[in-house]
Short mmCIF file of N, CA and C in Angstrom, two decimals:
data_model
loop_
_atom_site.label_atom_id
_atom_site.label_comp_id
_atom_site.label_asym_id
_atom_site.label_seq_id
_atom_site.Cartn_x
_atom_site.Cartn_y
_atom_site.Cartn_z
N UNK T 902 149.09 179.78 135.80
CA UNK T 902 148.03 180.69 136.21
C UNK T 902 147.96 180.78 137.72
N UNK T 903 148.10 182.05 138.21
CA UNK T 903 147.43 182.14 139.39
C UNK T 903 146.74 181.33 140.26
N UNK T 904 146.58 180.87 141.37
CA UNK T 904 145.24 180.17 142.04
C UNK T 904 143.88 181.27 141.95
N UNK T 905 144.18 182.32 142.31
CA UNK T 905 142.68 183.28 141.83
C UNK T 905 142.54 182.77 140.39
N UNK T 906 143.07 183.16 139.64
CA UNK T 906 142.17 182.24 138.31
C UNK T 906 141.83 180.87 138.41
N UNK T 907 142.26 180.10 139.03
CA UNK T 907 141.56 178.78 139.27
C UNK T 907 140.01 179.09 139.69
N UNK T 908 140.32 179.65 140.68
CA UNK T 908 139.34 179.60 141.54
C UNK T 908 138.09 180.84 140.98
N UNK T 909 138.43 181.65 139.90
CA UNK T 909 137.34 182.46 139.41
C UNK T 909 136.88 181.24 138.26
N UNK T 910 138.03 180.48 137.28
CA UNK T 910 137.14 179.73 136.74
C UNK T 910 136.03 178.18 137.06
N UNK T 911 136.71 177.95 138.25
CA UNK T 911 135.97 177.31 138.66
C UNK T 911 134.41 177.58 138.87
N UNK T 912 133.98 178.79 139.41
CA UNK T 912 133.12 179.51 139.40
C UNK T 912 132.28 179.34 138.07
N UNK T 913 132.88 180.28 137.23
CA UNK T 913 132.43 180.55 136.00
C UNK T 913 131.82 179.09 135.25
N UNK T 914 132.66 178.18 135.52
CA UNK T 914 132.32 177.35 134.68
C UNK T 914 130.75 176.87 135.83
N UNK T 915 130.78 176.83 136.85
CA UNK T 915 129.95 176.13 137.31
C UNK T 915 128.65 176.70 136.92
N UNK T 916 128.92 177.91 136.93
CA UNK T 916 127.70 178.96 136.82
C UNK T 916 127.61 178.92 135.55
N UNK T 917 127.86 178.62 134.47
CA UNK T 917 127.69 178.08 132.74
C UNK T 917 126.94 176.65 133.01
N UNK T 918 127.44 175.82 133.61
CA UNK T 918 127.16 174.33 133.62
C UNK T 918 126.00 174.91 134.25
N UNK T 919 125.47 175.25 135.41
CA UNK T 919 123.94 174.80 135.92
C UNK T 919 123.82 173.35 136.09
N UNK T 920 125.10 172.60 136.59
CA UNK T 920 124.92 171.56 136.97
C UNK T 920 126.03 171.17 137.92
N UNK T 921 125.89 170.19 139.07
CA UNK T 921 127.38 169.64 139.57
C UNK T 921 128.10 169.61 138.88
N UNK T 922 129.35 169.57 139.08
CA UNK T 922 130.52 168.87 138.46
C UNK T 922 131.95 168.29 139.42
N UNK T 923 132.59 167.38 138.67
CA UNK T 923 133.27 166.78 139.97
C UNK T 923 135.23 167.50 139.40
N UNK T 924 135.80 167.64 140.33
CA UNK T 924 137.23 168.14 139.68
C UNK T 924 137.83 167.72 138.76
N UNK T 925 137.69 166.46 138.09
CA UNK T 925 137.98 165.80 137.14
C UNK T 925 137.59 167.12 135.89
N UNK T 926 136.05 166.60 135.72
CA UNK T 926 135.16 167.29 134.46
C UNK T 926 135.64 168.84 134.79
N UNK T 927 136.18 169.72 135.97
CA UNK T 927 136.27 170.78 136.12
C UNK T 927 137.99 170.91 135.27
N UNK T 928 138.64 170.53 135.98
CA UNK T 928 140.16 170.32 134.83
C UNK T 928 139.78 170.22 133.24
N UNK T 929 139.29 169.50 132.94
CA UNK T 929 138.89 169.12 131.50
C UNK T 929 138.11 169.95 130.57
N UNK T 930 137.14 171.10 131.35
CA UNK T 930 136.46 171.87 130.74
C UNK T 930 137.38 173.32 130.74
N UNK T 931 138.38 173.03 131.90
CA UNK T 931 139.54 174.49 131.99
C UNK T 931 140.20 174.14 130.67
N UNK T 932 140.48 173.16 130.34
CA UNK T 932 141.79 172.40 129.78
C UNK T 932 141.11 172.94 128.53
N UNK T 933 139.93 172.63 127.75
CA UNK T 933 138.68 172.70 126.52
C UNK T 933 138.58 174.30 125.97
N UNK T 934 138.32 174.65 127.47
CA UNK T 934 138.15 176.01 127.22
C UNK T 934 139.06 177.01 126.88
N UNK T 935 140.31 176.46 126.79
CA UNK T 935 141.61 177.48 126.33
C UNK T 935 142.07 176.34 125.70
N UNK T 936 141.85 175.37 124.75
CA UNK T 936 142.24 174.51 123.42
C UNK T 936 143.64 174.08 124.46
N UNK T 937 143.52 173.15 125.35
CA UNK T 937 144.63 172.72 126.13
C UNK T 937 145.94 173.40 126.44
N UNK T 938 145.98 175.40 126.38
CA UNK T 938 147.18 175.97 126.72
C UNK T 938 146.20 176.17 128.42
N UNK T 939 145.63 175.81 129.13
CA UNK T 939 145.91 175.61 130.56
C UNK T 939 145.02 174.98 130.73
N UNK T 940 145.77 173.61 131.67
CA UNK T 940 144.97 172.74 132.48
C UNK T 940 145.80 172.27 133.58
N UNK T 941 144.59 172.90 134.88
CA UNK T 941 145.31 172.80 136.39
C UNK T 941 145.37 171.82 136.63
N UNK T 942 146.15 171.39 137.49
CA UNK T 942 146.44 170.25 137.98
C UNK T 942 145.21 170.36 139.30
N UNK T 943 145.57 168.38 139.88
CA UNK T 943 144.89 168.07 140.71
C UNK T 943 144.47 168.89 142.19
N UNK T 944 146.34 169.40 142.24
CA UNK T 944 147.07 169.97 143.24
C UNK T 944 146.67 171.71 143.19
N UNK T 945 145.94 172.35 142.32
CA UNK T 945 145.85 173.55 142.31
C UNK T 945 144.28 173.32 142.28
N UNK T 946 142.74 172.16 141.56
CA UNK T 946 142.03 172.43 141.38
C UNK T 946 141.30 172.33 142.87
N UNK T 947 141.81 170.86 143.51
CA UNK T 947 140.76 170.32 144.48
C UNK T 947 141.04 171.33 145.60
N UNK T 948 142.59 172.20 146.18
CA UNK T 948 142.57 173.21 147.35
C UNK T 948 141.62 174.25 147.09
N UNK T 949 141.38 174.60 145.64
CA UNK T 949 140.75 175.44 145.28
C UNK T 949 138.87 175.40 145.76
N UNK T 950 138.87 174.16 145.13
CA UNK T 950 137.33 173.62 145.56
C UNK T 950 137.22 173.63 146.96
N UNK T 951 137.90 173.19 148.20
CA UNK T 951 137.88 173.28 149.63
C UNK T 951 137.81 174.51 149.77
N UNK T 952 138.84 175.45 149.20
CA UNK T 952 138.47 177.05 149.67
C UNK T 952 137.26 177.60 149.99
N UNK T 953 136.33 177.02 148.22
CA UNK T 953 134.98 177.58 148.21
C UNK T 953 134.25 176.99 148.86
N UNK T 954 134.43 175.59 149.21
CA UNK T 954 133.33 175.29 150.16
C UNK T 954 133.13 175.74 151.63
N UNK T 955 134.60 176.17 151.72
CA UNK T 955 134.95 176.55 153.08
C UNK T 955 133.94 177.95 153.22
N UNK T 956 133.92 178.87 151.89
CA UNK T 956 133.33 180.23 152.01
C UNK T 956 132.19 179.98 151.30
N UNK T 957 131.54 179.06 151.38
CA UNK T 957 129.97 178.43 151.00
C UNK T 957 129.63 179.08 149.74
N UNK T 958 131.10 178.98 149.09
CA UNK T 958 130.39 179.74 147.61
C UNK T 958 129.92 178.40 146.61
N UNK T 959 130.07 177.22 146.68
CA UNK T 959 129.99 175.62 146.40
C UNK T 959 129.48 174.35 147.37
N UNK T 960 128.91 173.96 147.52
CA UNK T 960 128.48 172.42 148.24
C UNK T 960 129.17 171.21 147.59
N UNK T 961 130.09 170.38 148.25
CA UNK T 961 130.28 169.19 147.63
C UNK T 961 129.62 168.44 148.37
N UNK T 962 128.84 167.04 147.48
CA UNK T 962 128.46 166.23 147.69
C UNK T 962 128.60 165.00 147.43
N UNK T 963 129.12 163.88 148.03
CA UNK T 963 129.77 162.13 147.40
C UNK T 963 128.48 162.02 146.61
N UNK T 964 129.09 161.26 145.11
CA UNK T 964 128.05 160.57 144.74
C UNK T 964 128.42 159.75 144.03
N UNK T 965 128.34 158.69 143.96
CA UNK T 965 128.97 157.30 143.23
C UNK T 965 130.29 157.21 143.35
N UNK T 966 131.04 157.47 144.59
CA UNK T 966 132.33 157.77 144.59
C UNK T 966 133.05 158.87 144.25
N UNK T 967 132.26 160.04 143.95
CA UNK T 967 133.22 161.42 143.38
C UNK T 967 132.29 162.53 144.13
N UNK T 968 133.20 163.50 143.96
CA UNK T 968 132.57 164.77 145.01
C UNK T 968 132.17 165.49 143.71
N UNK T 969 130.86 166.05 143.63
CA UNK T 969 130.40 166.49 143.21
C UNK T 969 129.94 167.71 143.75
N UNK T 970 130.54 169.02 143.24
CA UNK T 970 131.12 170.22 143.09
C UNK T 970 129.97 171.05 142.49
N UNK T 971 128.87 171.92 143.63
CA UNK T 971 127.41 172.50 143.06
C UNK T 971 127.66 173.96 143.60
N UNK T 972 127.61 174.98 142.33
CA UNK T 972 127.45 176.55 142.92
C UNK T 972 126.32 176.89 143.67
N UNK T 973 126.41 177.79 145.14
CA UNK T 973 125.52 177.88 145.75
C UNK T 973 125.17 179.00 145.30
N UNK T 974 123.59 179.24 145.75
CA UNK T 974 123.42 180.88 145.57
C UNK T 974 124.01 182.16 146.14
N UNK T 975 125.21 181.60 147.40
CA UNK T 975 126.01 183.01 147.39
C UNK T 975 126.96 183.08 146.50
N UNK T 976 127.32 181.57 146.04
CA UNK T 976 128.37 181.57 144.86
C UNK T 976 127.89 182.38 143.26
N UNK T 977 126.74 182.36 142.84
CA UNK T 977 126.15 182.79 141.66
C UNK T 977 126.13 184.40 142.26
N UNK T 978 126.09 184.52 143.04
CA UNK T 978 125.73 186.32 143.93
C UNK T 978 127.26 186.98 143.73
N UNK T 979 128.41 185.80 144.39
CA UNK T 979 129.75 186.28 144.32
C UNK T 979 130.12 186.34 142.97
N UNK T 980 130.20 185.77 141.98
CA UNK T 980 130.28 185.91 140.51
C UNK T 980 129.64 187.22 139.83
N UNK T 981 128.11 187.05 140.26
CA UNK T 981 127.83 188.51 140.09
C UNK T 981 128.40 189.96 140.23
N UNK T 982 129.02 189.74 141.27
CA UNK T 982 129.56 191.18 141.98
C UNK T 982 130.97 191.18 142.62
N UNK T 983 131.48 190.13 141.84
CA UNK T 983 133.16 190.08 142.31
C UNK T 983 134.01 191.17 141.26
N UNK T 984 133.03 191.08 140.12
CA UNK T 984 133.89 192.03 138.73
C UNK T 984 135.07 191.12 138.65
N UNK T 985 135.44 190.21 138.77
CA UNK T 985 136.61 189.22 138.41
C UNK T 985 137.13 189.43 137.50
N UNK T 986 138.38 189.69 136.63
CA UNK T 986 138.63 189.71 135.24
C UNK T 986 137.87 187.52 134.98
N UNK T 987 137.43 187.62 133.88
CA UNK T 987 137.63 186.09 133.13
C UNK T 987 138.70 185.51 132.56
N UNK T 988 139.22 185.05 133.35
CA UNK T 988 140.56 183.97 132.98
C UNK T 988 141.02 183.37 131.91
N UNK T 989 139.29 183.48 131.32
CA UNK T 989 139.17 182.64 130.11
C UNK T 989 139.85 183.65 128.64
N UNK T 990 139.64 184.78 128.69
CA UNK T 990 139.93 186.17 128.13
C UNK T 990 141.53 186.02 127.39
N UNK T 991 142.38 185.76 128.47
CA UNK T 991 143.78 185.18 128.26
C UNK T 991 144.05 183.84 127.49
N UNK T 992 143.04 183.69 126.61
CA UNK T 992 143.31 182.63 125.82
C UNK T 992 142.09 182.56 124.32
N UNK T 993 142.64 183.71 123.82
CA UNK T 993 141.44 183.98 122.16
C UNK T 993 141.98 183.16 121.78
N UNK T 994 140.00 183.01 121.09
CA UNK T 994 139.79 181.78 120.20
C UNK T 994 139.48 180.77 121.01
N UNK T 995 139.84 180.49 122.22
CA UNK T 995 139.43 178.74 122.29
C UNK T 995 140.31 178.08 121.70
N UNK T 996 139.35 177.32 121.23
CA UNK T 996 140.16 175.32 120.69
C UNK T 996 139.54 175.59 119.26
N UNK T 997 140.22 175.31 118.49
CA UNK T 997 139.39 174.42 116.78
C UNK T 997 138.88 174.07 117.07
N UNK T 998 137.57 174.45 115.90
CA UNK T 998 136.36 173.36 115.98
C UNK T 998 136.83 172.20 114.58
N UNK T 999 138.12 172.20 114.49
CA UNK T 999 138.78 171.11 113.83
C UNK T 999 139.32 170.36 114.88
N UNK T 1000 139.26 169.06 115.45
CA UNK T 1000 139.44 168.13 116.33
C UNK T 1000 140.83 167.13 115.71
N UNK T 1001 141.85 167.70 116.11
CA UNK T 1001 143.09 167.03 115.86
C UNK T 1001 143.36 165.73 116.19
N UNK T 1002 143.20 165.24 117.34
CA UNK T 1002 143.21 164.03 118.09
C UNK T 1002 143.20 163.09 117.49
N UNK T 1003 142.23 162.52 116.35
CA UNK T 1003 141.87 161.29 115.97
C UNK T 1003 143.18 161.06 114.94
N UNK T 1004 143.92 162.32 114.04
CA UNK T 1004 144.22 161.93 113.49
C UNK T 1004 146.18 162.06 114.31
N UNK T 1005 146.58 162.32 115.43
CA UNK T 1005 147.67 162.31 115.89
C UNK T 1005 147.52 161.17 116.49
N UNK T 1006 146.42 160.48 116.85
CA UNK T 1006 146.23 159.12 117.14
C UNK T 1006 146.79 157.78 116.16
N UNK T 1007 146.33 158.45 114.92
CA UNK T 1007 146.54 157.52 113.85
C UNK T 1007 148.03 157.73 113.55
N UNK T 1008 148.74 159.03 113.70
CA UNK T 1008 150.28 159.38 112.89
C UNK T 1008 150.90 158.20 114.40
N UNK T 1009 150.25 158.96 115.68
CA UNK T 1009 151.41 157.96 116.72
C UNK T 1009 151.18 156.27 116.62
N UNK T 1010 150.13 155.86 115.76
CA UNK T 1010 150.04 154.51 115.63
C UNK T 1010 150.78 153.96 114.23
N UNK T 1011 151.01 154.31 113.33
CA UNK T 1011 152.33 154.47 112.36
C UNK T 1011 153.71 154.44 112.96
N UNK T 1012 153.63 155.46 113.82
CA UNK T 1012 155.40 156.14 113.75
C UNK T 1012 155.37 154.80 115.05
N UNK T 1013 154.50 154.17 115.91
CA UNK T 1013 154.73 152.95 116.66
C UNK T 1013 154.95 151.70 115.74
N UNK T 1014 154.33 151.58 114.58
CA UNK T 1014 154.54 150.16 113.47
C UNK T 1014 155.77 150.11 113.31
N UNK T 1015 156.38 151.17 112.50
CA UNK T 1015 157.40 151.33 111.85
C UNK T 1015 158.40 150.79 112.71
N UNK T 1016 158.48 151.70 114.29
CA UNK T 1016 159.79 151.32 115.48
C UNK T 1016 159.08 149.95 115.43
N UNK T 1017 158.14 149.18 115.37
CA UNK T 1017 158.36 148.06 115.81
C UNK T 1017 158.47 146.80 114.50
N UNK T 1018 157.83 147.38 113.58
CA UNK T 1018 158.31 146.78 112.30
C UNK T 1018 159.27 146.64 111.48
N UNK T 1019 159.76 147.95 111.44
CA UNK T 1019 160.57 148.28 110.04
C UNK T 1019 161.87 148.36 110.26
N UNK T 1020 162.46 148.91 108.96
CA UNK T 1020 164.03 148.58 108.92
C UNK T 1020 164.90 149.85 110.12
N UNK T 1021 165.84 149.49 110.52
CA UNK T 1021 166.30 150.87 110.66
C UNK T 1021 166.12 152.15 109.87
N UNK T 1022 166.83 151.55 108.42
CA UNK T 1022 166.18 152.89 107.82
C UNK T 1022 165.35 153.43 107.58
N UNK T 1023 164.56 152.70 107.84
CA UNK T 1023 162.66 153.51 107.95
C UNK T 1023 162.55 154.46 109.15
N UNK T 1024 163.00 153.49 110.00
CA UNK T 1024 162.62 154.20 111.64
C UNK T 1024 163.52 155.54 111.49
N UNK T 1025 164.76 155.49 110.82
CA UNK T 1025 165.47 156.97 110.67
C UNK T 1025 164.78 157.73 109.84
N UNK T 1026 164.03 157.44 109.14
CA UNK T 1026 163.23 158.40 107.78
C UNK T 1026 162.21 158.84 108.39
N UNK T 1027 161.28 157.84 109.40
CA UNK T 1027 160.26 157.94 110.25
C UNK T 1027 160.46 159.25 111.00
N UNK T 1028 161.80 158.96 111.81
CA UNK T 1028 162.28 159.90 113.04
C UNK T 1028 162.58 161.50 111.86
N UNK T 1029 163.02 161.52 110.68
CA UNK T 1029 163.15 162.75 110.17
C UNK T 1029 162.06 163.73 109.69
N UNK T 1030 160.80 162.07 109.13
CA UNK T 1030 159.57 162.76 108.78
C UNK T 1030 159.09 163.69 110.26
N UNK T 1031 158.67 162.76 111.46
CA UNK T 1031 158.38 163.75 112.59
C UNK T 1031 159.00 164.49 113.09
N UNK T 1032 160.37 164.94 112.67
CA UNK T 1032 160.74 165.90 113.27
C UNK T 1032 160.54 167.26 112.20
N UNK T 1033 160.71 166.84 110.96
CA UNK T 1033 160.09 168.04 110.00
C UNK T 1033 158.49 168.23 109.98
N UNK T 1034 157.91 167.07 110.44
CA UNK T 1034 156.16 167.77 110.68
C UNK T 1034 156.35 168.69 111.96
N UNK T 1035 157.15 168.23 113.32
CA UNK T 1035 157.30 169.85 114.15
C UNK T 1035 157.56 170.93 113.89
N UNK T 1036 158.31 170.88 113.11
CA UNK T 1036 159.32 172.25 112.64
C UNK T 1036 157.84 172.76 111.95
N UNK T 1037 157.19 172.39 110.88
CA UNK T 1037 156.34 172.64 109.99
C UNK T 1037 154.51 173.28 111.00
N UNK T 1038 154.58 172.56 111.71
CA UNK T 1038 153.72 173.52 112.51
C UNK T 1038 154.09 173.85 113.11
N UNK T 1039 155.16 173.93 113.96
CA UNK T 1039 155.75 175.73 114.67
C UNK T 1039 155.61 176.56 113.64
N UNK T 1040 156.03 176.55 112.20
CA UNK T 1040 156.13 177.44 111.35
C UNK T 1040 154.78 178.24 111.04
N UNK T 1041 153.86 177.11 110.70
CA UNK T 1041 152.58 177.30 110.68
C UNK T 1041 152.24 178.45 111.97
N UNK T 1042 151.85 178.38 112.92
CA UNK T 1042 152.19 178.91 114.03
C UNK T 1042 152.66 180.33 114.00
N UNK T 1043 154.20 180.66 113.52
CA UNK T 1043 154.65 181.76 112.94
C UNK T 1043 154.49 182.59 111.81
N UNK T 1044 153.98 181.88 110.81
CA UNK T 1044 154.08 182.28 109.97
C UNK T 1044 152.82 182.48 108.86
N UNK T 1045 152.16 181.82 109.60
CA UNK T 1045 150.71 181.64 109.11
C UNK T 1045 150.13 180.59 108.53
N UNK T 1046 149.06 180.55 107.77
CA UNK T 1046 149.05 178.85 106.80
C UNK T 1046 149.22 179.25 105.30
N UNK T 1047 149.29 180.37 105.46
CA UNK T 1047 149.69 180.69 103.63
C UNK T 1047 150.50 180.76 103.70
N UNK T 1048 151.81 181.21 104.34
CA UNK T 1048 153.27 181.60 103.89
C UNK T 1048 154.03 180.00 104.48
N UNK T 1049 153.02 178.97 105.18
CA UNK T 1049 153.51 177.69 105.48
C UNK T 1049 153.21 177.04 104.09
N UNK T 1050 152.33 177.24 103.73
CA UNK T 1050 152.16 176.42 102.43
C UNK T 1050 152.62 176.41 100.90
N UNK T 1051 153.07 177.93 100.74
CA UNK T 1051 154.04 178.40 99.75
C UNK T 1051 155.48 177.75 100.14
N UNK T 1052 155.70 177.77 101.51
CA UNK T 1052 157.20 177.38 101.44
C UNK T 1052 157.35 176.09 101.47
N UNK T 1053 156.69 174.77 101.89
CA UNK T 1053 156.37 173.61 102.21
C UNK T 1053 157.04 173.06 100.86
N UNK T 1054 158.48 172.44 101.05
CA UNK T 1054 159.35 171.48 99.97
C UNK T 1054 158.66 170.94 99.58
N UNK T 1055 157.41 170.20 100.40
CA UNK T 1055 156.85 168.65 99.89
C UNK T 1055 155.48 169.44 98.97
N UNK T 1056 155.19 170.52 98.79
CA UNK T 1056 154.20 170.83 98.17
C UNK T 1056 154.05 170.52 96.72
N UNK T 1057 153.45 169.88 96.10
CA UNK T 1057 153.36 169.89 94.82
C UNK T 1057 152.58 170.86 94.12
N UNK T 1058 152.77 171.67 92.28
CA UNK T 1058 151.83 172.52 92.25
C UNK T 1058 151.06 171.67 91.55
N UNK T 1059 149.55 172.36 91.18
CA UNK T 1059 148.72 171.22 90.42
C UNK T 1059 148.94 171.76 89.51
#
């Protein structure tokens, strides 16, 4: 993405929050807000934040060790009347409100037992199972979840 889209969502989000925020929580809510297909780096968020403070559209302030990142009222004025496209726009839908994490947590804590437990031939069955669960959601992905689930070898019918 652009640095202008950094720097319009930076905005946006601040002006949603109605509260500080420090570049950290600002990455993380970019990252949230388009289901992790963009999250700026350190190197694109914090020049971004100096810009605006530089053009008093933001105040940073130290506080417990982190700069804390507050829209000023010319910043809420510039949002108003910049007509910006929303950055955010380039990414329908968002994130699932199905939360994947806990359970790719649990598959990468398996497919770690196995390499450190099991036989070779597990760890090769292991390594074939995860490479056919990729293939299987790219497909998903392409093809939809009904025409993934009709074709799915491992499907049983009831």
């Amino acid at each position: 993405m652009p640095r202008g889209d950094v720097r319009t969502a930076v905005l946006i989000l601040l002006g949603e929050a109605e509260r500080p925020m420090h570049g950290y929580q600002l990455m993380h809510a970019i990252a949230e807000r388009t289901g992790g297909r963009w999250q700026p780096s350190p190197g694109a968020i914090y020049p971004t934040i100096s810009q605006l403070e530089d053009e008093g559209l933001v105040t940073v302030t130290a506080s417990a060790g982190r700069k804390l990142v507050t829209l000023t009222d010319s910043g809420r004025a510039h949002i108003a009347a910049s007509g910006s496209e929303d950055p955010f726009t380039a990414f329908p839908g968002g994130f699932s409100s199905i939360d994947l994490r806990p359970l790719l947590e649990q598959v990468h804590d398996a497919a770690r037992q196995v390499a450190r437990t099991g036989t070779d031939a597990q760890a090769e069955a292991a390594a074939r199972i995860l490479a056919d669960t990729r293939k299987a959601l790219y497909l998903l992905l392409a093809d939809g979840p009904e025409r993934t689930e009709q074709t799915d070898p491992r499907r049983t019918e009831e």
